[in-house]
JSON list of C-alpha atoms in Angstrom, two decimals:
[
{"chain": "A", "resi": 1, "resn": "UNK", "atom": "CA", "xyz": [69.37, 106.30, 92.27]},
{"chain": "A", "resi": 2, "resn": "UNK", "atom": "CA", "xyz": [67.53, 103.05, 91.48]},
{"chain": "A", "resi": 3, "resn": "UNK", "atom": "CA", "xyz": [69.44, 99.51, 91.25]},
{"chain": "A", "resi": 4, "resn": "UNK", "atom": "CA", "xyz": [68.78, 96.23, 89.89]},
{"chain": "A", "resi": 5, "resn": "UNK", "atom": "CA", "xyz": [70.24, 93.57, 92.30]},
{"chain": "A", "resi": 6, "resn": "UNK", "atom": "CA", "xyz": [70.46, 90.07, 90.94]},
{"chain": "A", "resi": 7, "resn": "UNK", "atom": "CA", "xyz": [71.73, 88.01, 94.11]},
{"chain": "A", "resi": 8, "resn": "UNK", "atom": "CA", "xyz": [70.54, 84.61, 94.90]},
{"chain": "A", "resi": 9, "resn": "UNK", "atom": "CA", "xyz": [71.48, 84.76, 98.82]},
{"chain": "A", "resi": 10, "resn": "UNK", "atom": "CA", "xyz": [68.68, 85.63, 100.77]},
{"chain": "A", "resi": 11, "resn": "UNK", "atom": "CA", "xyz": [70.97, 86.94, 103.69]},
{"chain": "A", "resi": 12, "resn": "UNK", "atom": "CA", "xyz": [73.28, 88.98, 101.55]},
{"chain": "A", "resi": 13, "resn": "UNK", "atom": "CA", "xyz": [70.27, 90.17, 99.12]},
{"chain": "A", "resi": 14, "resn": "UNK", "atom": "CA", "xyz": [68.48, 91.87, 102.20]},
{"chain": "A", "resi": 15, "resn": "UNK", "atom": "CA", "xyz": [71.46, 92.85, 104.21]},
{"chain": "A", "resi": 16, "resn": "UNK", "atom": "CA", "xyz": [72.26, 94.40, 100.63]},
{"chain": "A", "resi": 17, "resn": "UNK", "atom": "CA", "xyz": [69.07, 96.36, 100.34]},
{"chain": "A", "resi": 18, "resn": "UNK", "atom": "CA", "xyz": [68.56, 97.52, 103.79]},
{"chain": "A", "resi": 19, "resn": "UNK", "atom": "CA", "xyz": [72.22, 99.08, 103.67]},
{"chain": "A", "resi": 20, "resn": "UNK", "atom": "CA", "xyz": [71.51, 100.62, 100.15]},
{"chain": "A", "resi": 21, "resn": "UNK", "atom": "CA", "xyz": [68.16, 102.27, 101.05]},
{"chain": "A", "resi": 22, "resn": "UNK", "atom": "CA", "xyz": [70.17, 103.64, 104.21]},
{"chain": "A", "resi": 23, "resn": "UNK", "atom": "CA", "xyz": [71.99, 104.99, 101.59]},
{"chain": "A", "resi": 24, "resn": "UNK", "atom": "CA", "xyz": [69.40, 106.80, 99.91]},
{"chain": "A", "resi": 25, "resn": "UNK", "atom": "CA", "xyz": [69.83, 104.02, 96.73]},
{"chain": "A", "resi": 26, "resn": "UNK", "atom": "CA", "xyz": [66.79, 102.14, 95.97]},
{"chain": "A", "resi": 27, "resn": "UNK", "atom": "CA", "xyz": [66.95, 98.53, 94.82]},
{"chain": "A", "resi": 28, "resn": "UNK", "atom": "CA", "xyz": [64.99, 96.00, 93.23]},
{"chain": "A", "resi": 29, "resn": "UNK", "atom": "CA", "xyz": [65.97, 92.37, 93.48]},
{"chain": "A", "resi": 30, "resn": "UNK", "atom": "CA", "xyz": [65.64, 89.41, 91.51]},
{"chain": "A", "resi": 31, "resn": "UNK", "atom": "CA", "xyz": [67.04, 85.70, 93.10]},
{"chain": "A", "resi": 32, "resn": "UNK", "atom": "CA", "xyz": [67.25, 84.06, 89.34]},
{"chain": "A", "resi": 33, "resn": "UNK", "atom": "CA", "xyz": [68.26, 84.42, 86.25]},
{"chain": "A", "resi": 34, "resn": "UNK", "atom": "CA", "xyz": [65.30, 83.69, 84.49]},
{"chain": "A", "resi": 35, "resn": "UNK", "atom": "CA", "xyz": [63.89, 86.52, 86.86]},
{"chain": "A", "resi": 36, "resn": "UNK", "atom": "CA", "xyz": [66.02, 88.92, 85.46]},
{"chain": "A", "resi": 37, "resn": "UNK", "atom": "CA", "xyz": [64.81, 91.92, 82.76]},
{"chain": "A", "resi": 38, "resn": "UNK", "atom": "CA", "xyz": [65.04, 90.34, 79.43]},
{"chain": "A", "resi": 39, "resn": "UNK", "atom": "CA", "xyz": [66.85, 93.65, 78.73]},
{"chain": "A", "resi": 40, "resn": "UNK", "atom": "CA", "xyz": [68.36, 97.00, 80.31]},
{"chain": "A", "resi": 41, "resn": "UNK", "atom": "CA", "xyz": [66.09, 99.98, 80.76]},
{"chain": "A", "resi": 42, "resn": "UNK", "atom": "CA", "xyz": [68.14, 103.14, 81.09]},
{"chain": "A", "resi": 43, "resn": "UNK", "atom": "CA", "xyz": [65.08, 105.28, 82.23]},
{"chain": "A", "resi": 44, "resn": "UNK", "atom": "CA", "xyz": [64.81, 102.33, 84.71]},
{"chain": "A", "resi": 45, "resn": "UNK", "atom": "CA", "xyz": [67.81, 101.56, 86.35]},
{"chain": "A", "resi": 46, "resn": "UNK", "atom": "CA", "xyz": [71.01, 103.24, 86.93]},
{"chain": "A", "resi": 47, "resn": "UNK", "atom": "CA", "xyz": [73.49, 100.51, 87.94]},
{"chain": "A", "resi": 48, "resn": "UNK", "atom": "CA", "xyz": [73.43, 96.71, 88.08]},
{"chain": "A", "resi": 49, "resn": "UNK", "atom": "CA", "xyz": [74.65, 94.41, 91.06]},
{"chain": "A", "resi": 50, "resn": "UNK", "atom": "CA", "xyz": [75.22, 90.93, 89.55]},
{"chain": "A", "resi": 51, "resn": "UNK", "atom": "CA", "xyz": [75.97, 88.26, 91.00]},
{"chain": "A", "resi": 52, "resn": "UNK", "atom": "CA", "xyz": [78.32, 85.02, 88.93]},
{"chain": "A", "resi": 53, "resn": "UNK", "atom": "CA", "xyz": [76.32, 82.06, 90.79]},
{"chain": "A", "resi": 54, "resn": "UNK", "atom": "CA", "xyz": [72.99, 82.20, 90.25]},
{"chain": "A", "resi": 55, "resn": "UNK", "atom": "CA", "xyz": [70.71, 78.80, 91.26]},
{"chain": "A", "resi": 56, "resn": "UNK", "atom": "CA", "xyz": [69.45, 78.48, 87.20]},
{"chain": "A", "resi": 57, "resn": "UNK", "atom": "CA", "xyz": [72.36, 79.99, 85.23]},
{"chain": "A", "resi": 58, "resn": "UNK", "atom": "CA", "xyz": [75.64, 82.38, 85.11]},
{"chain": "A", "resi": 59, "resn": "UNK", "atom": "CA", "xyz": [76.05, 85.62, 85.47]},
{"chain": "A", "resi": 60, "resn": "UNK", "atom": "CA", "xyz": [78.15, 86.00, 83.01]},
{"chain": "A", "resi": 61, "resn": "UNK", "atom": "CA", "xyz": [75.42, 85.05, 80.39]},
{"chain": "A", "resi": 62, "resn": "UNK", "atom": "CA", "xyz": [73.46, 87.90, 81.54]},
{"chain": "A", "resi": 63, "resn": "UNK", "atom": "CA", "xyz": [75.99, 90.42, 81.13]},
{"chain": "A", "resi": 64, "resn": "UNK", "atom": "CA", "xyz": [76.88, 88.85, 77.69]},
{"chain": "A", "resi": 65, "resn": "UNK", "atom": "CA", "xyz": [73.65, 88.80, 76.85]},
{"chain": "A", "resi": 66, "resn": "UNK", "atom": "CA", "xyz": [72.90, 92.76, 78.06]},
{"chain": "A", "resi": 67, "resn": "UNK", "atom": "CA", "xyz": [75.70, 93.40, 76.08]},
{"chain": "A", "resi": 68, "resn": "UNK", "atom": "CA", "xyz": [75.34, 91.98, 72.85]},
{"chain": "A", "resi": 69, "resn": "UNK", "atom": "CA", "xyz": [71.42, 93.64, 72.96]},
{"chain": "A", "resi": 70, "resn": "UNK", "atom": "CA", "xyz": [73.25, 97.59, 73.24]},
{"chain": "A", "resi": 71, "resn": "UNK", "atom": "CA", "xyz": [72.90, 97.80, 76.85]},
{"chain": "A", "resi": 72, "resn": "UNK", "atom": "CA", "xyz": [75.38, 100.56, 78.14]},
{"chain": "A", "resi": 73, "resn": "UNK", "atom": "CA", "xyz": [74.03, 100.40, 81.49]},
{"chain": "A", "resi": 74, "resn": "UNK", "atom": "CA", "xyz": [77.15, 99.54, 84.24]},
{"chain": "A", "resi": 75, "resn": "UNK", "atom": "CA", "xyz": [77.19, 96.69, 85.67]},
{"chain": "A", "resi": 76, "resn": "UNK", "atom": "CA", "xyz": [78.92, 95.64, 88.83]},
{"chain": "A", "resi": 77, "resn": "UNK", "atom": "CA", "xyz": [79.43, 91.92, 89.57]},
{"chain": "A", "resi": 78, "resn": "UNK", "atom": "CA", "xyz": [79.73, 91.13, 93.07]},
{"chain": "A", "resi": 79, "resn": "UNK", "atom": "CA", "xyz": [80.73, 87.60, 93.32]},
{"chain": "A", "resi": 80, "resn": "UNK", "atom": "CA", "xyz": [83.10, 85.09, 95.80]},
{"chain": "A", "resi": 81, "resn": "UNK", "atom": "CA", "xyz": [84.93, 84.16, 92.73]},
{"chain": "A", "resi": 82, "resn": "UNK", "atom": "CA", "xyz": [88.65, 85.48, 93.06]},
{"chain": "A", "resi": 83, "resn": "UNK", "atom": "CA", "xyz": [90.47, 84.27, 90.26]},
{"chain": "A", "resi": 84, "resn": "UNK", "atom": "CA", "xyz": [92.56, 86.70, 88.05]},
{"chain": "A", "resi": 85, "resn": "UNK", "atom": "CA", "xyz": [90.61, 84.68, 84.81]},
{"chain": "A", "resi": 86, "resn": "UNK", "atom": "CA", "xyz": [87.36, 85.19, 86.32]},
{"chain": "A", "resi": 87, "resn": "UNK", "atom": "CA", "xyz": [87.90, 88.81, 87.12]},
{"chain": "A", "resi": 88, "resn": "UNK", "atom": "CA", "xyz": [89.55, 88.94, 83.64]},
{"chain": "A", "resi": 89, "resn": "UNK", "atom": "CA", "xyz": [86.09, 87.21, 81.93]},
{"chain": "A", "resi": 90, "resn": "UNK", "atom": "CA", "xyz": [83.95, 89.51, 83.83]},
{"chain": "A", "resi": 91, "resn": "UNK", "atom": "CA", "xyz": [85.79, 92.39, 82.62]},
{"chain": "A", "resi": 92, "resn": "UNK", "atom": "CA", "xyz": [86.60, 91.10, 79.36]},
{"chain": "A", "resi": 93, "resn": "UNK", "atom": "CA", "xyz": [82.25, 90.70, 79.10]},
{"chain": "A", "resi": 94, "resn": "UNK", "atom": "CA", "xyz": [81.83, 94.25, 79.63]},
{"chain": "A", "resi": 95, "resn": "UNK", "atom": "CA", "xyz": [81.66, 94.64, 83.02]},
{"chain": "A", "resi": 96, "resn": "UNK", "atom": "CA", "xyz": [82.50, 97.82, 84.70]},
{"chain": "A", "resi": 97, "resn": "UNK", "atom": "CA", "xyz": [83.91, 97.14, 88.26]},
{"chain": "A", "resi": 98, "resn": "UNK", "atom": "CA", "xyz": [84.26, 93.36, 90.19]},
{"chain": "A", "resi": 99, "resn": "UNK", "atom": "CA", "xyz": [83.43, 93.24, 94.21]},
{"chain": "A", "resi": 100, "resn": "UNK", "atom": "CA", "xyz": [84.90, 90.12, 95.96]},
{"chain": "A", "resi": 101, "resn": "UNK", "atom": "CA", "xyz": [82.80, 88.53, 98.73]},
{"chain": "A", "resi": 102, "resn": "UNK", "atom": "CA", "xyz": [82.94, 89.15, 101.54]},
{"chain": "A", "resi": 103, "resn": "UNK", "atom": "CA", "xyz": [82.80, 93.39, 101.10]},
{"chain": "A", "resi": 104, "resn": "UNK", "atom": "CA", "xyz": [82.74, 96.28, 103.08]},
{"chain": "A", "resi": 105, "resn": "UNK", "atom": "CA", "xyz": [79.18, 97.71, 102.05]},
{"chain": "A", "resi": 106, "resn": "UNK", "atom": "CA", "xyz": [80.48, 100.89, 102.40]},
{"chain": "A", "resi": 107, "resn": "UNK", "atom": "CA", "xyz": [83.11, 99.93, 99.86]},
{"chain": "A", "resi": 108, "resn": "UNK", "atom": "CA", "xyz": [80.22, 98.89, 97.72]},
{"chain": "A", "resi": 109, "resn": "UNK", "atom": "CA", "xyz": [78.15, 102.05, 97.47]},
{"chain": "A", "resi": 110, "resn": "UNK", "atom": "CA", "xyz": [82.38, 103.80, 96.69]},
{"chain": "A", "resi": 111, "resn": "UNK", "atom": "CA", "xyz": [82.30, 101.92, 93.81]},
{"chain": "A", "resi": 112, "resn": "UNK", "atom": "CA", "xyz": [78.76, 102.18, 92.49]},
{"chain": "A", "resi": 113, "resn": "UNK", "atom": "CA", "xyz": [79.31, 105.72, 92.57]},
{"chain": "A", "resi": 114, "resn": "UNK", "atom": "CA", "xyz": [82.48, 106.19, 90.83]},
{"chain": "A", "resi": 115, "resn": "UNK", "atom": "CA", "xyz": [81.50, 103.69, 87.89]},
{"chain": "A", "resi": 116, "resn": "UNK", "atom": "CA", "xyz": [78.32, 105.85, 87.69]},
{"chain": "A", "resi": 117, "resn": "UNK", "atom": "CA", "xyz": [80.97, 109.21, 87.53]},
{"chain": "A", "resi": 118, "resn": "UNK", "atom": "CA", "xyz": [83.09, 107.08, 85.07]},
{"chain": "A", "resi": 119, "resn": "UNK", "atom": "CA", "xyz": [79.71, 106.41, 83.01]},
{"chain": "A", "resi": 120, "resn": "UNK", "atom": "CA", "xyz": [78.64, 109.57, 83.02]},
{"chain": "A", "resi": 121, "resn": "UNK", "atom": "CA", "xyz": [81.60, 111.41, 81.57]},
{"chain": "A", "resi": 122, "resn": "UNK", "atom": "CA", "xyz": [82.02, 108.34, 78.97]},
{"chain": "A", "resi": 123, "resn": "UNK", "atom": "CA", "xyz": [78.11, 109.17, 77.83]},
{"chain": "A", "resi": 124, "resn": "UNK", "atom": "CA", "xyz": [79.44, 110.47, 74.98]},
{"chain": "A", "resi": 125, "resn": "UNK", "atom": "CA", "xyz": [81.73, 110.58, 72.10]},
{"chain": "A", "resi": 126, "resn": "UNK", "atom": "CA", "xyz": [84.75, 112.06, 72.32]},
{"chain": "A", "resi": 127, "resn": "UNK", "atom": "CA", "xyz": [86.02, 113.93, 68.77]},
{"chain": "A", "resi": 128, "resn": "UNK", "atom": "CA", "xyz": [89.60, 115.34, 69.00]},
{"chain": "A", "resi": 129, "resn": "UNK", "atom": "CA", "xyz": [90.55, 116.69, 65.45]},
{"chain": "A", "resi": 130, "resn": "UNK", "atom": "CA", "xyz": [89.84, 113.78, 63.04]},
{"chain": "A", "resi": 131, "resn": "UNK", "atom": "CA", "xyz": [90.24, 111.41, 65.60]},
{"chain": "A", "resi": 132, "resn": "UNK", "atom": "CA", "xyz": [86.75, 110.09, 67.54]},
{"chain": "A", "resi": 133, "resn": "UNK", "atom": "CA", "xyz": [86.40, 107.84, 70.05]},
{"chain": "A", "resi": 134, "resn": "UNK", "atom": "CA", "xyz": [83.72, 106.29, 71.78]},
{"chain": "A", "resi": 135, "resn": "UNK", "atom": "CA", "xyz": [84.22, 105.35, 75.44]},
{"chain": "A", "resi": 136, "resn": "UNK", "atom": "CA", "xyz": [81.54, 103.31, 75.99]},
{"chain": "A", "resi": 137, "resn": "UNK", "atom": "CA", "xyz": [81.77, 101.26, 72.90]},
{"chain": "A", "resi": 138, "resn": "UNK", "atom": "CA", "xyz": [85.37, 100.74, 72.89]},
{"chain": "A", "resi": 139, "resn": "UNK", "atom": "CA", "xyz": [85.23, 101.90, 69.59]},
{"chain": "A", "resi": 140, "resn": "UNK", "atom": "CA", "xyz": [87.51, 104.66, 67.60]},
{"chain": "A", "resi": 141, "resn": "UNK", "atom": "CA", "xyz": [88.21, 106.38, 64.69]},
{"chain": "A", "resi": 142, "resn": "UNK", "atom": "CA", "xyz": [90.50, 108.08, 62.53]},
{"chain": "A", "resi": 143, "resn": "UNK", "atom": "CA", "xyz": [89.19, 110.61, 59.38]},
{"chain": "A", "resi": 144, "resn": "UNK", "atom": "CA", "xyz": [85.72, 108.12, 59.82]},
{"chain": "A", "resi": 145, "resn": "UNK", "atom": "CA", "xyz": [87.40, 104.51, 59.56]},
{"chain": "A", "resi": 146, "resn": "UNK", "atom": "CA", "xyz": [87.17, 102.43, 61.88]},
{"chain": "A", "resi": 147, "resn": "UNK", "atom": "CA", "xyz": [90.82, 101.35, 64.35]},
{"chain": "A", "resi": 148, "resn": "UNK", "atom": "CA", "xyz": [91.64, 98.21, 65.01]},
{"chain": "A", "resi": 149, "resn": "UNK", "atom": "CA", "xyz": [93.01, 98.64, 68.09]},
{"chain": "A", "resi": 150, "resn": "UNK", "atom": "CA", "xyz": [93.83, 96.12, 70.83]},
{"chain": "A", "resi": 151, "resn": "UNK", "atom": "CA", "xyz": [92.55, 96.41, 74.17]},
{"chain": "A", "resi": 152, "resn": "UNK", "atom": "CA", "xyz": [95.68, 97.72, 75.44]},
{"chain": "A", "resi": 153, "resn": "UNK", "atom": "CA", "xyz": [96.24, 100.05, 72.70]},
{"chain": "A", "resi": 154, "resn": "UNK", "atom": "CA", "xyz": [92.05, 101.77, 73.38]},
{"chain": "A", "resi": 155, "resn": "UNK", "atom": "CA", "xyz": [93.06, 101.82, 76.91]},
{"chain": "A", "resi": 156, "resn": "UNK", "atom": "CA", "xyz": [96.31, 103.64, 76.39]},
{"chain": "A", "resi": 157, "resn": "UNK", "atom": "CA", "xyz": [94.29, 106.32, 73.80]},
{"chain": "A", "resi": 158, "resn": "UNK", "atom": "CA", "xyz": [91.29, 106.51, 76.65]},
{"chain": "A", "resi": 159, "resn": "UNK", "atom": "CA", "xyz": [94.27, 107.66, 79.03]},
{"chain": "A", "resi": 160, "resn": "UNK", "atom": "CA", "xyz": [95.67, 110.07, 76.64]},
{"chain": "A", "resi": 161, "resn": "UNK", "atom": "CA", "xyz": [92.49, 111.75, 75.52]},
{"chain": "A", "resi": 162, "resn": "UNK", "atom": "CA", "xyz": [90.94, 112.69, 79.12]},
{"chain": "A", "resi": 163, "resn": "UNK", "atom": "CA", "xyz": [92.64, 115.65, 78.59]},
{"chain": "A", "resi": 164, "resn": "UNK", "atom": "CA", "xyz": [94.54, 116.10, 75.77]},
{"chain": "A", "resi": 165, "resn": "UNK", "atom": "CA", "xyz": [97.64, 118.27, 75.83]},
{"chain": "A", "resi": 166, "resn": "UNK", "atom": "CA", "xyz": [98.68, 117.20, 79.56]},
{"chain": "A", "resi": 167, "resn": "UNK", "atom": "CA", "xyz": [101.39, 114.67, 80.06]},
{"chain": "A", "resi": 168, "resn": "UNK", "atom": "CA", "xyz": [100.64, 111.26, 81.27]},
{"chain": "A", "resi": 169, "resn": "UNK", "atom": "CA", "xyz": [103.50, 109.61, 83.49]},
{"chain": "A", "resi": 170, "resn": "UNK", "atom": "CA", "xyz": [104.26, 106.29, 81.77]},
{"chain": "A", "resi": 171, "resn": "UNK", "atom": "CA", "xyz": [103.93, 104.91, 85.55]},
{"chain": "A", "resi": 172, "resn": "UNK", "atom": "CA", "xyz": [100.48, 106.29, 85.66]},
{"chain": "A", "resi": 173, "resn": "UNK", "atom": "CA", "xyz": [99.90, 104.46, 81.95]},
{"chain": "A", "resi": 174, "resn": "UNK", "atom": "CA", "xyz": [102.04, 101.04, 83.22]},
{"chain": "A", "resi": 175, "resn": "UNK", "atom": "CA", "xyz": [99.16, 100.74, 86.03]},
{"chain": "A", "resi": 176, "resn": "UNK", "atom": "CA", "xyz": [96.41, 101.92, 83.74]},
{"chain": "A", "resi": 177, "resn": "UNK", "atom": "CA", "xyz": [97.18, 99.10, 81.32]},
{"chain": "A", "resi": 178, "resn": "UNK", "atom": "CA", "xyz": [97.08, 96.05, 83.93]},
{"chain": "A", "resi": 179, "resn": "UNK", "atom": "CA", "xyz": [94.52, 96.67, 86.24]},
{"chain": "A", "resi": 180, "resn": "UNK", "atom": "CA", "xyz": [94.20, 93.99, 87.76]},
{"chain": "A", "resi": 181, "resn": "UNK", "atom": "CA", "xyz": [98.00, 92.21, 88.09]},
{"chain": "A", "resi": 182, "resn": "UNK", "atom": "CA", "xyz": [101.45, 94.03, 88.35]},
{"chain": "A", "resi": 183, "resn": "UNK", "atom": "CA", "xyz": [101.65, 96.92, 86.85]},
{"chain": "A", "resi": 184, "resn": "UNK", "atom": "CA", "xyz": [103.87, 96.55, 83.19]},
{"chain": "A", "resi": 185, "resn": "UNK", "atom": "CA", "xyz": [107.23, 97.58, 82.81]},
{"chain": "A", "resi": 186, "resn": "UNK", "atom": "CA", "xyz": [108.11, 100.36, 80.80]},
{"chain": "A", "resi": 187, "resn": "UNK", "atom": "CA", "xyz": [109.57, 98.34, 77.61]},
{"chain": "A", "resi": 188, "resn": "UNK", "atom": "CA", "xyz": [105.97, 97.11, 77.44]},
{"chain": "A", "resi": 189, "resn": "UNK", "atom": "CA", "xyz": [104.04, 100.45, 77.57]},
{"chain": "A", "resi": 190, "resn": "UNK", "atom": "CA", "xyz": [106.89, 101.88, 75.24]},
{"chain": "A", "resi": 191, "resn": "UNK", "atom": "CA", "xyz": [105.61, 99.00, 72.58]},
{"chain": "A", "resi": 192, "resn": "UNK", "atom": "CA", "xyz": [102.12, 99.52, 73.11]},
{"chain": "A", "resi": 193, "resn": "UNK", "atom": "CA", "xyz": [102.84, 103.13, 72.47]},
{"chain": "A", "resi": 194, "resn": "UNK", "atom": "CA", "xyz": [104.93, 102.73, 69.18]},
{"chain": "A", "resi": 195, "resn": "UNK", "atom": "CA", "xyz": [101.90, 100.73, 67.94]},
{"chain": "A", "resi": 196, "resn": "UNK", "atom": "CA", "xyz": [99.09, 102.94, 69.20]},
{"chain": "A", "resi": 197, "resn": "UNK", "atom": "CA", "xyz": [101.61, 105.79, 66.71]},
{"chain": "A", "resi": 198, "resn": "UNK", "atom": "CA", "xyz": [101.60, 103.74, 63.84]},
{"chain": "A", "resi": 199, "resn": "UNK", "atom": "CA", "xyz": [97.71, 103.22, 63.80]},
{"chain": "A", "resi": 200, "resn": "UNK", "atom": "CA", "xyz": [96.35, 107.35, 64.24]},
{"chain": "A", "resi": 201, "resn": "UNK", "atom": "CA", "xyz": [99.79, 109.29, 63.18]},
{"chain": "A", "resi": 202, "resn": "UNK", "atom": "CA", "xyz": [103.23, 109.37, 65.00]},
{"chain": "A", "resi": 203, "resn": "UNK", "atom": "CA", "xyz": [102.10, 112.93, 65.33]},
{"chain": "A", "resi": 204, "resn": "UNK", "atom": "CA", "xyz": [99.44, 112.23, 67.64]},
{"chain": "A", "resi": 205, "resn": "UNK", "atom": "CA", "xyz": [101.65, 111.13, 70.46]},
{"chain": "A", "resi": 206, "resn": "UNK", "atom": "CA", "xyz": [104.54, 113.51, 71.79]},
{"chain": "A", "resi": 207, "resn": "UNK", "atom": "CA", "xyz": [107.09, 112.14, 74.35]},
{"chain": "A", "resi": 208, "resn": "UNK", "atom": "CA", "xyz": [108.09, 114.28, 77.36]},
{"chain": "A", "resi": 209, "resn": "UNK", "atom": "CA", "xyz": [111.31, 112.56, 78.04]},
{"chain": "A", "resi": 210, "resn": "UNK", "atom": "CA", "xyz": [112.05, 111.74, 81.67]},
{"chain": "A", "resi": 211, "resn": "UNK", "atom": "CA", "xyz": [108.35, 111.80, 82.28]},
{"chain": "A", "resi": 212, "resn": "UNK", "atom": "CA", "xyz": [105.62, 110.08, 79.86]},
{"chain": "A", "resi": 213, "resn": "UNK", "atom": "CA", "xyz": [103.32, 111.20, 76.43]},
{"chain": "A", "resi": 214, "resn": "UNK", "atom": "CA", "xyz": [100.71, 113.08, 75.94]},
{"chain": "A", "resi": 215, "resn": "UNK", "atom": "CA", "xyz": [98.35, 113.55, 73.14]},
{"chain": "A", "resi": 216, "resn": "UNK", "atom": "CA", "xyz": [98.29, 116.65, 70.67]},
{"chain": "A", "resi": 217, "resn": "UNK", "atom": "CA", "xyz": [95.29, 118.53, 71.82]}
]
């Protein structure tokens, strides 16, 4: 597995490396932003490490940028910023997972390799009767037109469709749909729910009462 670390603390960068190629995960590092490929090579790289505070620019406009350019590629940021909005921005950019400084390296490489898991079964689209949905693009479908669906309402239908036909616990789905704050109460997944019906087909969506919904397979 090969890396791209963009991290503009010498201490942390090497500590970083040296742990990672203990690891068996190769890296290669850039300090800057200007450094930093112009865009994402698949064949390349397997994960990014990016840092929010770099000496010449923002993180953030490198992962916008990546993004806007078709990258897929995850991308980690590891930053000391702890703010809900920042972890919401990061997020929100298209990142895939958000590391607080100071980590545990070992909780590091954890992470790296479930986003590359997550990645890897989100590779491709997903069709489920006339309904298609594409993981990676937060994108979806119904009979070939396009949903407009809110955030919440793709992350509630990403839930459902891992495996359609089992039943989701609408605690599992009020966690799922706040990942990062207190988990929603049930009134609010019940809404997102009613709306989620009313854009693919109240048929879509059965309710196991007493325990949660789960989509028709």
């Amino acid at each position: 597995m090969h890396l791209l670390l963009i991290e503009d603390d010498l201490d942390l960068g090497r500590a970083l490396q040296a742990a990672l190629k203990v690891d068996g995960l190769s890296s290669e590092w850039h300090r800057r932003a200007a450094d930093a490929p112009r865009t994402l090579d698949g064949a390349v790289f397997d994960c990014v490490l990016l840092d929010l505070s770099l000496p010449d620019g923002s993180g953030f406009e490198l992962l916008a940028r990546w993004r806007r350019e078709g990258s897929l590629l995850p991308v980690i940021v590891i930053t000391a910023r702890s703010a809900v909005e920042d972890r919401l921005a990061g997020l929100d950019g298209g990142a895939d997972d958000f590391v607080i400084k100071p980590f545990a390296t070992a909780e590091l490489i954890s992470r790296i390799r479930a986003v590359l898991r997550r990645s890897a079964r989100q590779a491709s689209d997903w069709t489920l009767g006339a309904l298609t949905i594409e993981p990676r693009r937060h994108r979806s479908a119904l009979n070939g037109e396009s949903l407009d669906l809110s955030p919440r309402e793709f992350r509630l239908l990403l839930e459902l469709a891992r495996e359609p036909g089992a039943v989701v616990a609408k605690g599992v789905l009020a966690r799922k749909l706040e990942p990062l704050g207190e988990a929603l109460d049930f009134a609010t997944v019940e809404v997102h729910v009613s709306n989620l019906r009313r854009k693919i087909g109240g048929a879509r969506v059965h309710t196991v009462r007493g325990v949660g919904y789960m989509l028709a397979p």
